[in-house]
Amino acid sequence: INIITKAAPSEKIGGTINAGYGSFNTWRAVASVSGRINALGYQAGYSRLQTDGISEAEDRDDTGSFDQDETQQEVYHTQLTWT
């Protein structure tokens, strides 16, 4: 059992935006917003990861369609708390 406590969000609306870029045309973007309305705390967010990937294999036949390693991921999350 793992119990993690967090401070309640403030009544002010707040948010974050982060982005990064790396090797093999890999990038990630994250955005979230949080706040509180009376006893209702809320948080919502979105993140996206996309990469061309890396391939250690050789395309010996020069077909151009060998070992496609790219991928993408999208995540949406929400959280409501009542105190």
CSV table of N, CA, C and O in Angstrom, one decimal:
chain,number,residue,atom,x,y,z
A,1,ILE,N,0.8,-1.2,0.0
A,1,ILE,CA,0.0,0.0,0.0
A,1,ILE,C,0.9,1.2,0.0
A,1,ILE,O,1.8,1.3,0.8
A,2,ASN,N,0.6,2.2,-0.9
A,2,ASN,CA,1.4,3.4,-1.0
A,2,ASN,C,0.4,4.6,-0.9
A,2,ASN,O,-0.5,4.7,-1.8
A,3,ILE,N,0.5,5.3,0.2
A,3,ILE,CA,-0.4,6.5,0.3
A,3,ILE,C,0.4,7.8,0.2
A,3,ILE,O,1.4,7.9,0.9
A,4,ILE,N,0.0,8.6,-0.7
A,4,ILE,CA,0.7,9.9,-1.0
A,4,ILE,C,-0.3,11.0,-0.8
A,4,ILE,O,-1.4,11.0,-1.4
A,5,THR,N,0.1,11.9,0.1
A,5,THR,CA,-0.8,13.1,0.3
A,5,THR,C,-0.2,14.3,-0.4
A,5,THR,O,1.0,14.4,-0.5
A,6,LYS,N,-1.1,15.1,-0.9
A,6,LYS,CA,-0.7,16.3,-1.5
A,6,LYS,C,-1.4,17.5,-0.9
A,6,LYS,O,-2.6,17.3,-0.4
A,7,ALA,N,-0.9,18.7,-1.0
A,7,ALA,CA,-1.6,19.9,-0.6
A,7,ALA,C,-2.7,20.2,-1.5
A,7,ALA,O,-2.6,19.9,-2.7
A,8,ALA,N,-3.8,20.6,-1.0
A,8,ALA,CA,-5.0,21.0,-1.8
A,8,ALA,C,-4.6,22.1,-2.8
A,8,ALA,O,-3.8,23.0,-2.4
A,9,PRO,N,-5.1,22.1,-4.0
A,9,PRO,CA,-4.8,23.2,-4.9
A,9,PRO,C,-5.3,24.5,-4.3
A,9,PRO,O,-6.3,24.6,-3.6
A,10,SER,N,-4.7,25.6,-4.7
A,10,SER,CA,-5.1,26.9,-4.2
A,10,SER,C,-6.3,27.3,-5.0
A,10,SER,O,-6.7,26.8,-6.0
A,11,GLU,N,-7.0,28.4,-4.5
A,11,GLU,CA,-8.2,28.9,-5.2
A,11,GLU,C,-7.9,29.6,-6.4
A,11,GLU,O,-8.8,29.8,-7.3
A,12,LYS,N,-6.6,30.0,-6.6
A,12,LYS,CA,-6.2,30.6,-7.9
A,12,LYS,C,-6.0,29.5,-8.9
A,12,LYS,O,-5.6,28.4,-8.6
A,13,ILE,N,-6.4,29.9,-10.1
A,13,ILE,CA,-6.2,28.9,-11.2
A,13,ILE,C,-4.7,29.0,-11.6
A,13,ILE,O,-4.1,30.1,-11.6
A,14,GLY,N,-4.1,27.9,-11.8
A,14,GLY,CA,-2.7,27.8,-12.2
A,14,GLY,C,-2.4,26.8,-13.3
A,14,GLY,O,-3.3,26.0,-13.6
A,15,GLY,N,-1.3,26.8,-13.9
A,15,GLY,CA,-1.0,25.9,-14.9
A,15,GLY,C,0.5,25.8,-15.2
A,15,GLY,O,1.3,26.6,-14.7
A,16,THR,N,0.8,24.8,-16.0
A,16,THR,CA,2.2,24.6,-16.4
A,16,THR,C,2.2,24.2,-17.9
A,16,THR,O,1.3,23.5,-18.4
A,17,ILE,N,3.3,24.5,-18.5
A,17,ILE,CA,3.5,24.1,-19.9
A,17,ILE,C,5.0,23.7,-20.0
A,17,ILE,O,5.8,24.5,-19.6
A,18,ASN,N,5.3,22.5,-20.5
A,18,ASN,CA,6.7,22.1,-20.7
A,18,ASN,C,6.8,21.4,-22.0
A,18,ASN,O,5.9,20.8,-22.5
A,19,ALA,N,8.0,21.6,-22.6
A,19,ALA,CA,8.2,21.0,-23.9
A,19,ALA,C,9.7,20.6,-24.0
A,19,ALA,O,10.5,21.2,-23.4
A,20,GLY,N,10.0,19.5,-24.7
A,20,GLY,CA,11.4,19.1,-24.9
A,20,GLY,C,11.6,18.5,-26.2
A,20,GLY,O,10.6,17.9,-26.8
A,21,TYR,N,12.8,18.5,-26.7
A,21,TYR,CA,13.2,17.9,-28.0
A,21,TYR,C,14.5,17.2,-27.8
A,21,TYR,O,15.4,17.6,-27.1
A,22,GLY,N,14.6,16.0,-28.5
A,22,GLY,CA,15.9,15.3,-28.4
A,22,GLY,C,16.2,14.5,-29.6
A,22,GLY,O,15.7,14.8,-30.7
A,23,SER,N,17.1,13.6,-29.5
A,23,SER,CA,17.6,12.8,-30.6
A,23,SER,C,16.5,12.1,-31.3
A,23,SER,O,15.4,11.8,-30.8
A,24,PHE,N,16.7,11.8,-32.6
A,24,PHE,CA,15.8,11.0,-33.5
A,24,PHE,C,14.5,11.7,-33.6
A,24,PHE,O,13.4,11.0,-33.6
A,25,ASN,N,14.5,13.0,-33.6
A,25,ASN,CA,13.3,13.8,-33.8
A,25,ASN,C,12.2,13.4,-32.7
A,25,ASN,O,11.1,13.3,-33.0
A,26,THR,N,12.7,13.3,-31.5
A,26,THR,CA,11.8,13.0,-30.4
A,26,THR,C,11.4,14.2,-29.7
A,26,THR,O,12.3,15.1,-29.3
A,27,TRP,N,10.2,14.4,-29.4
A,27,TRP,CA,9.7,15.6,-28.7
A,27,TRP,C,8.5,15.2,-27.8
A,27,TRP,O,7.8,14.2,-28.0
A,28,ARG,N,8.4,16.0,-26.7
A,28,ARG,CA,7.3,15.8,-25.7
A,28,ARG,C,6.8,17.1,-25.3
A,28,ARG,O,7.6,18.1,-25.1
A,29,ALA,N,5.5,17.2,-25.2
A,29,ALA,CA,4.9,18.5,-24.7
A,29,ALA,C,3.9,18.1,-23.6
A,29,ALA,O,3.2,17.1,-23.8
A,30,VAL,N,3.8,18.9,-22.6
A,30,VAL,CA,2.9,18.6,-21.5
A,30,VAL,C,2.3,19.9,-21.0
A,30,VAL,O,3.0,21.0,-21.0
A,31,ALA,N,1.0,19.9,-20.8
A,31,ALA,CA,0.3,21.1,-20.3
A,31,ALA,C,-0.7,20.6,-19.2
A,31,ALA,O,-1.3,19.6,-19.4
A,32,SER,N,-0.9,21.5,-18.2
A,32,SER,CA,-1.8,21.1,-17.1
A,32,SER,C,-2.4,22.4,-16.5
A,32,SER,O,-1.8,23.5,-16.6
A,33,VAL,N,-3.6,22.3,-16.0
A,33,VAL,CA,-4.2,23.4,-15.3
A,33,VAL,C,-4.8,22.8,-14.0
A,33,VAL,O,-5.3,21.7,-13.9
A,34,SER,N,-4.8,23.7,-12.9
A,34,SER,CA,-5.4,23.2,-11.7
A,34,SER,C,-5.9,24.4,-10.9
A,34,SER,O,-5.5,25.6,-11.1
A,35,GLY,N,-6.7,24.1,-9.9
A,35,GLY,CA,-7.3,25.2,-9.1
A,35,GLY,C,-8.3,24.6,-8.1
A,35,GLY,O,-8.5,23.4,-8.0
A,36,ARG,N,-9.1,25.5,-7.5
A,36,ARG,CA,-10.1,25.1,-6.5
A,36,ARG,C,-11.2,26.1,-6.6
A,36,ARG,O,-11.0,27.3,-6.8
A,37,ILE,N,-12.4,25.6,-6.6
A,37,ILE,CA,-13.7,26.4,-6.5
A,37,ILE,C,-14.4,25.9,-5.2
A,37,ILE,O,-14.9,24.8,-5.2
A,38,ASN,N,-14.3,26.7,-4.2
A,38,ASN,CA,-14.9,26.3,-2.9
A,38,ASN,C,-14.3,25.0,-2.4
A,38,ASN,O,-13.1,24.9,-2.3
A,39,ALA,N,-15.0,24.0,-2.2
A,39,ALA,CA,-14.5,22.7,-1.7
A,39,ALA,C,-14.1,21.8,-2.9
A,39,ALA,O,-13.5,20.7,-2.6
A,40,LEU,N,-14.3,22.1,-4.1
A,40,LEU,CA,-13.9,21.3,-5.2
A,40,LEU,C,-12.6,21.7,-5.8
A,40,LEU,O,-12.4,22.8,-6.3
A,41,GLY,N,-11.6,20.8,-5.7
A,41,GLY,CA,-10.3,21.0,-6.3
A,41,GLY,C,-10.3,20.2,-7.7
A,41,GLY,O,-11.0,19.2,-7.9
A,42,TYR,N,-9.6,20.8,-8.7
A,42,TYR,CA,-9.6,20.2,-10.0
A,42,TYR,C,-8.2,20.2,-10.6
A,42,TYR,O,-7.4,21.1,-10.3
A,43,GLN,N,-7.9,19.3,-11.4
A,43,GLN,CA,-6.7,19.3,-12.2
A,43,GLN,C,-7.0,18.6,-13.5
A,43,GLN,O,-7.7,17.5,-13.5
A,44,ALA,N,-6.5,19.1,-14.6
A,44,ALA,CA,-6.6,18.5,-15.9
A,44,ALA,C,-5.3,18.7,-16.7
A,44,ALA,O,-4.6,19.7,-16.5
A,45,GLY,N,-5.0,17.7,-17.5
A,45,GLY,CA,-3.7,17.8,-18.2
A,45,GLY,C,-3.7,17.0,-19.5
A,45,GLY,O,-4.6,16.2,-19.7
A,46,TYR,N,-2.7,17.3,-20.3
A,46,TYR,CA,-2.5,16.6,-21.6
A,46,TYR,C,-1.0,16.5,-21.8
A,46,TYR,O,-0.2,17.4,-21.5
A,47,SER,N,-0.6,15.3,-22.4
A,47,SER,CA,0.8,15.2,-22.8
A,47,SER,C,0.9,14.4,-24.1
A,47,SER,O,0.0,13.6,-24.4
A,48,ARG,N,1.9,14.7,-24.9
A,48,ARG,CA,2.1,14.1,-26.2
A,48,ARG,C,3.6,13.8,-26.3
A,48,ARG,O,4.4,14.6,-26.1
A,49,LEU,N,3.9,12.6,-26.7
A,49,LEU,CA,5.2,12.1,-27.0
A,49,LEU,C,5.3,11.6,-28.5
A,49,LEU,O,4.4,10.8,-28.9
A,50,GLN,N,6.2,12.0,-29.2
A,50,GLN,CA,6.4,11.6,-30.6
A,50,GLN,C,7.8,11.4,-30.9
A,50,GLN,O,8.7,12.2,-30.5
A,51,THR,N,8.2,10.3,-31.6
A,51,THR,CA,9.6,10.0,-32.0
A,51,THR,C,9.6,9.3,-33.3
A,51,THR,O,8.8,8.5,-33.7
A,52,ASP,N,10.7,9.6,-34.0
A,52,ASP,CA,11.0,8.8,-35.3
A,52,ASP,C,11.6,7.4,-34.9
A,52,ASP,O,11.7,6.5,-35.7
A,53,GLY,N,12.1,7.3,-33.7
A,53,GLY,CA,12.7,6.1,-33.2
A,53,GLY,C,14.1,5.9,-33.7
A,53,GLY,O,14.7,6.7,-34.5
A,54,ILE,N,14.7,4.8,-33.3
A,54,ILE,CA,16.1,4.5,-33.7
A,54,ILE,C,16.0,3.0,-34.3
A,54,ILE,O,15.4,2.2,-33.7
A,55,SER,N,16.7,2.8,-35.3
A,55,SER,CA,16.8,1.5,-35.9
A,55,SER,C,18.2,1.1,-36.0
A,55,SER,O,19.0,1.7,-36.7
A,56,GLU,N,18.6,-0.1,-35.5
A,56,GLU,CA,19.9,-0.6,-35.6
A,56,GLU,C,20.0,-1.5,-36.8
A,56,GLU,O,21.1,-2.0,-37.1
A,57,ALA,N,18.9,-1.8,-37.4
A,57,ALA,CA,18.9,-2.8,-38.6
A,57,ALA,C,19.3,-2.0,-39.8
A,57,ALA,O,19.1,-0.8,-40.0
A,58,GLU,N,19.8,-2.8,-40.8
A,58,GLU,CA,20.1,-2.2,-42.1
A,58,GLU,C,19.1,-2.5,-43.1
A,58,GLU,O,18.5,-3.6,-43.1
A,59,ASP,N,18.8,-1.6,-44.0
A,59,ASP,CA,17.9,-1.8,-45.1
A,59,ASP,C,18.7,-2.3,-46.3
A,59,ASP,O,19.0,-1.5,-47.2
A,60,ARG,N,19.1,-3.5,-46.4
A,60,ARG,CA,20.1,-4.0,-47.4
A,60,ARG,C,19.4,-4.0,-48.8
A,60,ARG,O,20.1,-3.9,-49.8
A,61,ASP,N,18.1,-4.1,-48.9
A,61,ASP,CA,17.5,-4.1,-50.2
A,61,ASP,C,17.1,-2.7,-50.6
A,61,ASP,O,16.6,-2.5,-51.7
A,62,ASP,N,17.4,-1.7,-49.8
A,62,ASP,CA,17.1,-0.3,-50.1
A,62,ASP,C,15.7,0.0,-50.5
A,62,ASP,O,15.4,0.6,-51.5
A,63,THR,N,14.7,-0.6,-49.8
A,63,THR,CA,13.3,-0.5,-50.1
A,63,THR,C,12.7,0.8,-49.4
A,63,THR,O,11.7,1.3,-49.8
A,64,GLY,N,13.4,1.3,-48.4
A,64,GLY,CA,12.9,2.5,-47.8
A,64,GLY,C,11.8,2.3,-46.8
A,64,GLY,O,11.3,3.2,-46.2
A,65,SER,N,11.3,1.1,-46.7
A,65,SER,CA,10.2,0.8,-45.7
A,65,SER,C,10.6,-0.2,-44.7
A,65,SER,O,9.7,-0.9,-44.1
A,66,PHE,N,11.9,-0.3,-44.4
A,66,PHE,CA,12.4,-1.3,-43.5
A,66,PHE,C,12.4,-0.8,-42.1
A,66,PHE,O,12.9,0.3,-41.8
A,67,ASP,N,11.9,-1.6,-41.1
A,67,ASP,CA,12.0,-1.3,-39.7
A,67,ASP,C,11.5,0.1,-39.3
A,67,ASP,O,12.3,0.9,-38.9
A,68,GLN,N,10.2,0.3,-39.4
A,68,GLN,CA,9.6,1.6,-39.0
A,68,GLN,C,9.5,1.6,-37.5
A,68,GLN,O,8.7,0.9,-37.0
A,69,ASP,N,10.3,2.5,-36.8
A,69,ASP,CA,10.3,2.5,-35.4
A,69,ASP,C,9.6,3.7,-34.8
A,69,ASP,O,9.6,3.9,-33.6
A,70,GLU,N,9.0,4.6,-35.6
A,70,GLU,CA,8.4,5.8,-35.0
A,70,GLU,C,7.2,5.4,-34.2
A,70,GLU,O,6.6,4.3,-34.3
A,71,THR,N,6.8,6.2,-33.2
A,71,THR,CA,5.7,6.0,-32.4
A,71,THR,C,5.2,7.4,-31.9
A,71,THR,O,5.9,8.4,-31.9
A,72,GLN,N,4.0,7.4,-31.4
A,72,GLN,CA,3.4,8.6,-30.7
A,72,GLN,C,2.5,8.1,-29.6
A,72,GLN,O,1.9,7.0,-29.7
A,73,GLN,N,2.3,9.0,-28.6
A,73,GLN,CA,1.5,8.7,-27.5
A,73,GLN,C,0.8,10.0,-27.0
A,73,GLN,O,1.4,11.0,-27.0
A,74,GLU,N,-0.5,9.9,-26.7
A,74,GLU,CA,-1.2,11.0,-26.2
A,74,GLU,C,-1.9,10.5,-24.9
A,74,GLU,O,-2.4,9.5,-24.8
A,75,VAL,N,-1.8,11.4,-23.9
A,75,VAL,CA,-2.4,11.1,-22.6
A,75,VAL,C,-3.2,12.3,-22.1
A,75,VAL,O,-2.7,13.4,-22.1
A,76,TYR,N,-4.4,12.0,-21.7
A,76,TYR,CA,-5.3,13.0,-21.1
A,76,TYR,C,-5.6,12.6,-19.6
A,76,TYR,O,-5.8,11.4,-19.4
A,77,HIS,N,-5.5,13.5,-18.7
A,77,HIS,CA,-5.9,13.1,-17.3
A,77,HIS,C,-6.7,14.2,-16.6
A,77,HIS,O,-6.6,15.4,-17.0
A,78,THR,N,-7.5,13.8,-15.7
A,78,THR,CA,-8.3,14.7,-14.9
A,78,THR,C,-8.3,14.2,-13.5
A,78,THR,O,-8.2,13.0,-13.2
A,79,GLN,N,-8.5,15.1,-12.6
A,79,GLN,CA,-8.6,14.7,-11.2
A,79,GLN,C,-9.5,15.7,-10.5
A,79,GLN,O,-9.4,16.9,-10.6
A,80,LEU,N,-10.4,15.2,-9.7
A,80,LEU,CA,-11.3,16.0,-8.9
A,80,LEU,C,-11.2,15.6,-7.4
A,80,LEU,O,-11.1,14.4,-7.1
A,81,THR,N,-11.1,16.6,-6.5
A,81,THR,CA,-11.0,16.3,-5.1
A,81,THR,C,-12.1,17.2,-4.4
A,81,THR,O,-12.5,18.3,-4.8
A,82,TRP,N,-12.6,16.6,-3.3
A,82,TRP,CA,-13.6,17.3,-2.5
A,82,TRP,C,-13.1,17.4,-1.0
A,82,TRP,O,-12.8,16.3,-0.5
A,83,THR,N,-13.0,18.6,-0.5
A,83,THR,CA,-12.5,18.7,0.9
A,83,THR,C,-13.4,19.6,1.7
A,83,THR,O,-14.1,20.4,1.2
